Structure formats: structure tokens, C-alpha cells
PDB file of C-alpha atoms in Angstrom:
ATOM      1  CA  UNK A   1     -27.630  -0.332 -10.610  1.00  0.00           C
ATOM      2  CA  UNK A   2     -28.117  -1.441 -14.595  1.00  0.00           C
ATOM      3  CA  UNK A   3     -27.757  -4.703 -15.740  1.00  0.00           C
ATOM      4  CA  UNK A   4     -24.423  -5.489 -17.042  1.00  0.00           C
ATOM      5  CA  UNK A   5     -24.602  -7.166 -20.539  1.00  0.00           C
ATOM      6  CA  UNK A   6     -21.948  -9.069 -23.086  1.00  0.00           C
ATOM      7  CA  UNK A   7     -22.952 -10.151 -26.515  1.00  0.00           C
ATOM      8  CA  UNK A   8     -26.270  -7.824 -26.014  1.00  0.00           C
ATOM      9  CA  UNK A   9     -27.123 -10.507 -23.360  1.00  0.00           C
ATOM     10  CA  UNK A  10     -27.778  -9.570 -19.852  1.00  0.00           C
ATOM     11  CA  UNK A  11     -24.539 -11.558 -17.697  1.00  0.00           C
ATOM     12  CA  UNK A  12     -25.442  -9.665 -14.177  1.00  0.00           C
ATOM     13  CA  UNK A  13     -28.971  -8.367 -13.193  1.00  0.00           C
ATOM     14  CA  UNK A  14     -29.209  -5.347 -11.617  1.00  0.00           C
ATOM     15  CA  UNK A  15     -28.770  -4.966  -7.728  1.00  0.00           C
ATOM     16  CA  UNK A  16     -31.664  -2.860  -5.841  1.00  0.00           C
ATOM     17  CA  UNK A  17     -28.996  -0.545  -3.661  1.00  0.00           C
ATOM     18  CA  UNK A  18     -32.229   0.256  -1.438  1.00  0.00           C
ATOM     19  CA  UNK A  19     -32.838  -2.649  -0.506  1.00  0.00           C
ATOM     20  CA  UNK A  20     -30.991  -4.513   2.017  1.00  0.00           C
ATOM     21  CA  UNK A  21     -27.300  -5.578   0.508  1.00  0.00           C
ATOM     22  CA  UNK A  22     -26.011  -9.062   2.251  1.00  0.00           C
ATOM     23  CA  UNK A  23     -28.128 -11.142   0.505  1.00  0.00           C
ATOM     24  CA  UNK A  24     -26.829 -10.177  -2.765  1.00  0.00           C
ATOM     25  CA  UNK A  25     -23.221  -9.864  -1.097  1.00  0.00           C
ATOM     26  CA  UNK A  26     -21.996 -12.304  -3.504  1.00  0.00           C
ATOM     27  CA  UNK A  27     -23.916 -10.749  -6.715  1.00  0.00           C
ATOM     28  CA  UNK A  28     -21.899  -7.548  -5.688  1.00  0.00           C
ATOM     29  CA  UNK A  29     -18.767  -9.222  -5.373  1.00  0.00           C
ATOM     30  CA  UNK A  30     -19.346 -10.526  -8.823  1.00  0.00           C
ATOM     31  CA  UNK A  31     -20.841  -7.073 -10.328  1.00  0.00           C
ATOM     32  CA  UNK A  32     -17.304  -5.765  -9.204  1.00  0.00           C
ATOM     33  CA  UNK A  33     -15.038  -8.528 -10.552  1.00  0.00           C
ATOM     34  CA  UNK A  34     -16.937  -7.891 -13.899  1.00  0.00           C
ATOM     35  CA  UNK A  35     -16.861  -4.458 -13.884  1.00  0.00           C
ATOM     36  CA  UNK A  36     -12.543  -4.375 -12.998  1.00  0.00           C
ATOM     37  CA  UNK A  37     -12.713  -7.021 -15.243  1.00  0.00           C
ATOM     38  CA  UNK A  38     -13.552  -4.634 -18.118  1.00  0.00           C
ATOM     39  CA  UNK A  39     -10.997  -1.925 -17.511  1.00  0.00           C
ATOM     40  CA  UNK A  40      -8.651  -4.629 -17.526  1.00  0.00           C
ATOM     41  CA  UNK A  41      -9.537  -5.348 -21.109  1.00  0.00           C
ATOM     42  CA  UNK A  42      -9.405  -1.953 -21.660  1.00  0.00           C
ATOM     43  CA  UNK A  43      -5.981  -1.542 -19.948  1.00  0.00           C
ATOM     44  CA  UNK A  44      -4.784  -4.657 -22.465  1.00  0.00           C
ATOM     45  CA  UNK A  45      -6.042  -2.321 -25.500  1.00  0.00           C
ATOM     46  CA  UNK A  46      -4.121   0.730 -24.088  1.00  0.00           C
ATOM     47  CA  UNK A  47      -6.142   2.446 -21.597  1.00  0.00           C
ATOM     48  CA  UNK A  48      -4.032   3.514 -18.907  1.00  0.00           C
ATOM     49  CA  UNK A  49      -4.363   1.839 -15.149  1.00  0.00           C
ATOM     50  CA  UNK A  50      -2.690   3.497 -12.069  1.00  0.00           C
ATOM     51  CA  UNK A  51      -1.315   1.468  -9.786  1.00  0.00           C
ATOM     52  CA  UNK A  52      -3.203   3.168  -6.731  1.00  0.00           C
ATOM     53  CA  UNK A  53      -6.620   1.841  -8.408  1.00  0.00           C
ATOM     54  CA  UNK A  54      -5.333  -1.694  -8.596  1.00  0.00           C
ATOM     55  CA  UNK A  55      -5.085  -1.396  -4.915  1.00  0.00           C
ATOM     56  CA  UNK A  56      -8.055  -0.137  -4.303  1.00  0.00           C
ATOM     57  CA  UNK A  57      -9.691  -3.314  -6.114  1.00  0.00           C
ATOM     58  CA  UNK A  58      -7.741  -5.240  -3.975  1.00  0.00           C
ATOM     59  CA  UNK A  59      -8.690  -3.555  -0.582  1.00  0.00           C
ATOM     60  CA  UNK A  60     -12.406  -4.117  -1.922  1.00  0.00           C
ATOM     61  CA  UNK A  61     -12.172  -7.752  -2.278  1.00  0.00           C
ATOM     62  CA  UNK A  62     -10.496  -8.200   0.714  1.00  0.00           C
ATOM     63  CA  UNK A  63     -13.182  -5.905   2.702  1.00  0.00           C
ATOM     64  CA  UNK A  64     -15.924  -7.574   0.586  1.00  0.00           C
ATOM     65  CA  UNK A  65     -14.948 -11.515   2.143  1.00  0.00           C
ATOM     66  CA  UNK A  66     -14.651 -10.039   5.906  1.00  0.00           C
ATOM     67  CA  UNK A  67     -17.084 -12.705   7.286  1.00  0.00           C
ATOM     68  CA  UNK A  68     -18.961 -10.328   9.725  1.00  0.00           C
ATOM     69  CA  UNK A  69     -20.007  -7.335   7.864  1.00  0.00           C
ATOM     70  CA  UNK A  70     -22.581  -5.635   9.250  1.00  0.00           C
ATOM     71  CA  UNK A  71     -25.079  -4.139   6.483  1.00  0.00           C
ATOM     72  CA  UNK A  72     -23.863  -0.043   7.238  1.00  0.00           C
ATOM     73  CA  UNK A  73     -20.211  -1.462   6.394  1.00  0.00           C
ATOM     74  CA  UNK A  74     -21.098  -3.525   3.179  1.00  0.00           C
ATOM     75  CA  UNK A  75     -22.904  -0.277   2.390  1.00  0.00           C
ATOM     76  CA  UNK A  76     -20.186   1.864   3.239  1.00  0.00           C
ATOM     77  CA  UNK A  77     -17.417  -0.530   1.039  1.00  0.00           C
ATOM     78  CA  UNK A  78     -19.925  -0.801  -2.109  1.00  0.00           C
ATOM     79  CA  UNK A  79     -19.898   3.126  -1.810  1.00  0.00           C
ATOM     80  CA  UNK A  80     -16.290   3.674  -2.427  1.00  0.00           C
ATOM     81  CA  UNK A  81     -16.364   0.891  -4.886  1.00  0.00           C
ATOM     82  CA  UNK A  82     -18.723   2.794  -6.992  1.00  0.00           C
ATOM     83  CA  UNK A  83     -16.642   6.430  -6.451  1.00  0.00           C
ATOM     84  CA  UNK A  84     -13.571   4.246  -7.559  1.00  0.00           C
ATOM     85  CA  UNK A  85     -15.035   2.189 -10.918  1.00  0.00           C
ATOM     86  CA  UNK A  86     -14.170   4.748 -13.653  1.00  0.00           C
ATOM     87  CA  UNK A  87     -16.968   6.844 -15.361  1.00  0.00           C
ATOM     88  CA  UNK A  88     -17.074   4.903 -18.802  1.00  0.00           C
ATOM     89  CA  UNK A  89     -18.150   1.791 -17.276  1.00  0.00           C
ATOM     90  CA  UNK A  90     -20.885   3.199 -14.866  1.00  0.00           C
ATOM     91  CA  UNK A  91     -22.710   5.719 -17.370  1.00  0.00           C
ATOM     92  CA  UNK A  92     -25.496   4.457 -19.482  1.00  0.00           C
ATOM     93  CA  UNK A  93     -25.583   1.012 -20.579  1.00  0.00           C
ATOM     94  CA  UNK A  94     -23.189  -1.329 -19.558  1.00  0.00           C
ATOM     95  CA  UNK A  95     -21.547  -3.590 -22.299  1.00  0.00           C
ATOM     96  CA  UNK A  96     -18.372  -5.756 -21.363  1.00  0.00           C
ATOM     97  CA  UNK A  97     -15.748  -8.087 -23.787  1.00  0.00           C
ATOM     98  CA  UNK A  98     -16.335 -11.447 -23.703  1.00  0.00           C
ATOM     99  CA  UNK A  99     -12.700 -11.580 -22.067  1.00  0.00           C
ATOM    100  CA  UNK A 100     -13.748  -9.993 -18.810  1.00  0.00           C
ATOM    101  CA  UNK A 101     -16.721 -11.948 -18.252  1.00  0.00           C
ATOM    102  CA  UNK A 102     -14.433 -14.952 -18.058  1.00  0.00           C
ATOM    103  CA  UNK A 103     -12.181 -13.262 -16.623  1.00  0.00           C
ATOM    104  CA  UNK A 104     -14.543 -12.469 -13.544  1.00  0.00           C
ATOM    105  CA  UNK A 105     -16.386 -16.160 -13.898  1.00  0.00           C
ATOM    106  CA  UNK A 106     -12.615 -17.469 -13.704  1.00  0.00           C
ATOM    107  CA  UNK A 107     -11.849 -15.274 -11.227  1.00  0.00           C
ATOM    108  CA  UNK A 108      -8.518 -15.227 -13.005  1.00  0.00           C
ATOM    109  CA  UNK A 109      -6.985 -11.856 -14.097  1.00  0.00           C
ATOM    110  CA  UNK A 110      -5.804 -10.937 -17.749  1.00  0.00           C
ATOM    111  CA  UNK A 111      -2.926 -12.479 -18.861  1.00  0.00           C
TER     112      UNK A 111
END
């Protein structure tokens, strides 16, 4: 994991994926907001969405608040959240509109 910046400040630290992952359960609900966040500013500016990966963003917040998640099944569900989050925002260093980080502090969606 990188940290995940806006404004060429840092707005989410990086999270250590070997070590163990409920105690930063909530950072990695909020790395994934941001990050779905972002396409959704890009979808606004014309980058096409499919319908399939707005349920699968769905399905990951709703896996993500299960109250008894064992640490092999958060590990499993932040797995196919980082096969689904789309190449452009997981290679190299991570910069997100302003937008989506209030968008994911909000925890509203784009209007």
C-alpha cells in the first residue's frame, strides 16, 4: 500500500498488508471509499463506470461492516477489493480531486 495524497498532501497513510488487518479495519474502509471515490470523479469527467463494479463496491462495504470478521476473511475481502479498484488508481503514486476526498470524509457519493 502507498499513501494516498490530494493537494500533494498525504490524506491516507499507507496500510502494512503484512501485518495483521483488523486494527486498521476502519483505515481500509476509508482507503476504499477514497479510492471509489476517485473513479467517481473520474466517471463525472467522462470515464466510463459499469454497473457490475458499482456493485462490487457495494458488496465490499457491506462485507467490510460484518461485525465478526475473522482476519483470513478481512484478508480475503481486501483482496478482491484490490483485483476490482481499476489500474490507474493503484499504479505509482496516488493523487485524488479534492471532490473525492470529501466525498469519502462525507461518506456521501457524487452528485
Amino acid at each position: 500500500s502507498v499513501p494516498i495524497y490530494c493537494n500533494d498532501e498525504i490524506v491516507c497513510e499507507p496500510i502494512d498488508s503484512n501485518g495483521p488487518l483488523l486494527p486498521a479495519r476502519k483505515a481500509i474502509a476509508f482507503r476504499a471509499k477514497l479510492l471509489f471515490s476517485a473513479w467517481e470523479a473520474d466517471a463525472c469527467d467522462g470515464r466510463q463506470m459499469a454497473i457490475d463494479d458499482l456493485d462490487r463496491i457495494d458488496k465490499f462495504e457491506t462485507s467490510l461492516s460484518m461485525a465478526r470478521l475473522s482476519e483470513n476473511e478481512l484478508l480475503e475481502i481486501t483482496r478482491k477489493l484490490g483485483d476490482f479498484i481499476p489500474v490507474f488508481l493503484s499504479q505509482g503514486r496516488i493523487e485524488v480531486p479534492e471532490r473525492a476526498l470529501l466525498w469519502a470524509q462525507d461518506g456521501g457519493d457524487a452528485a
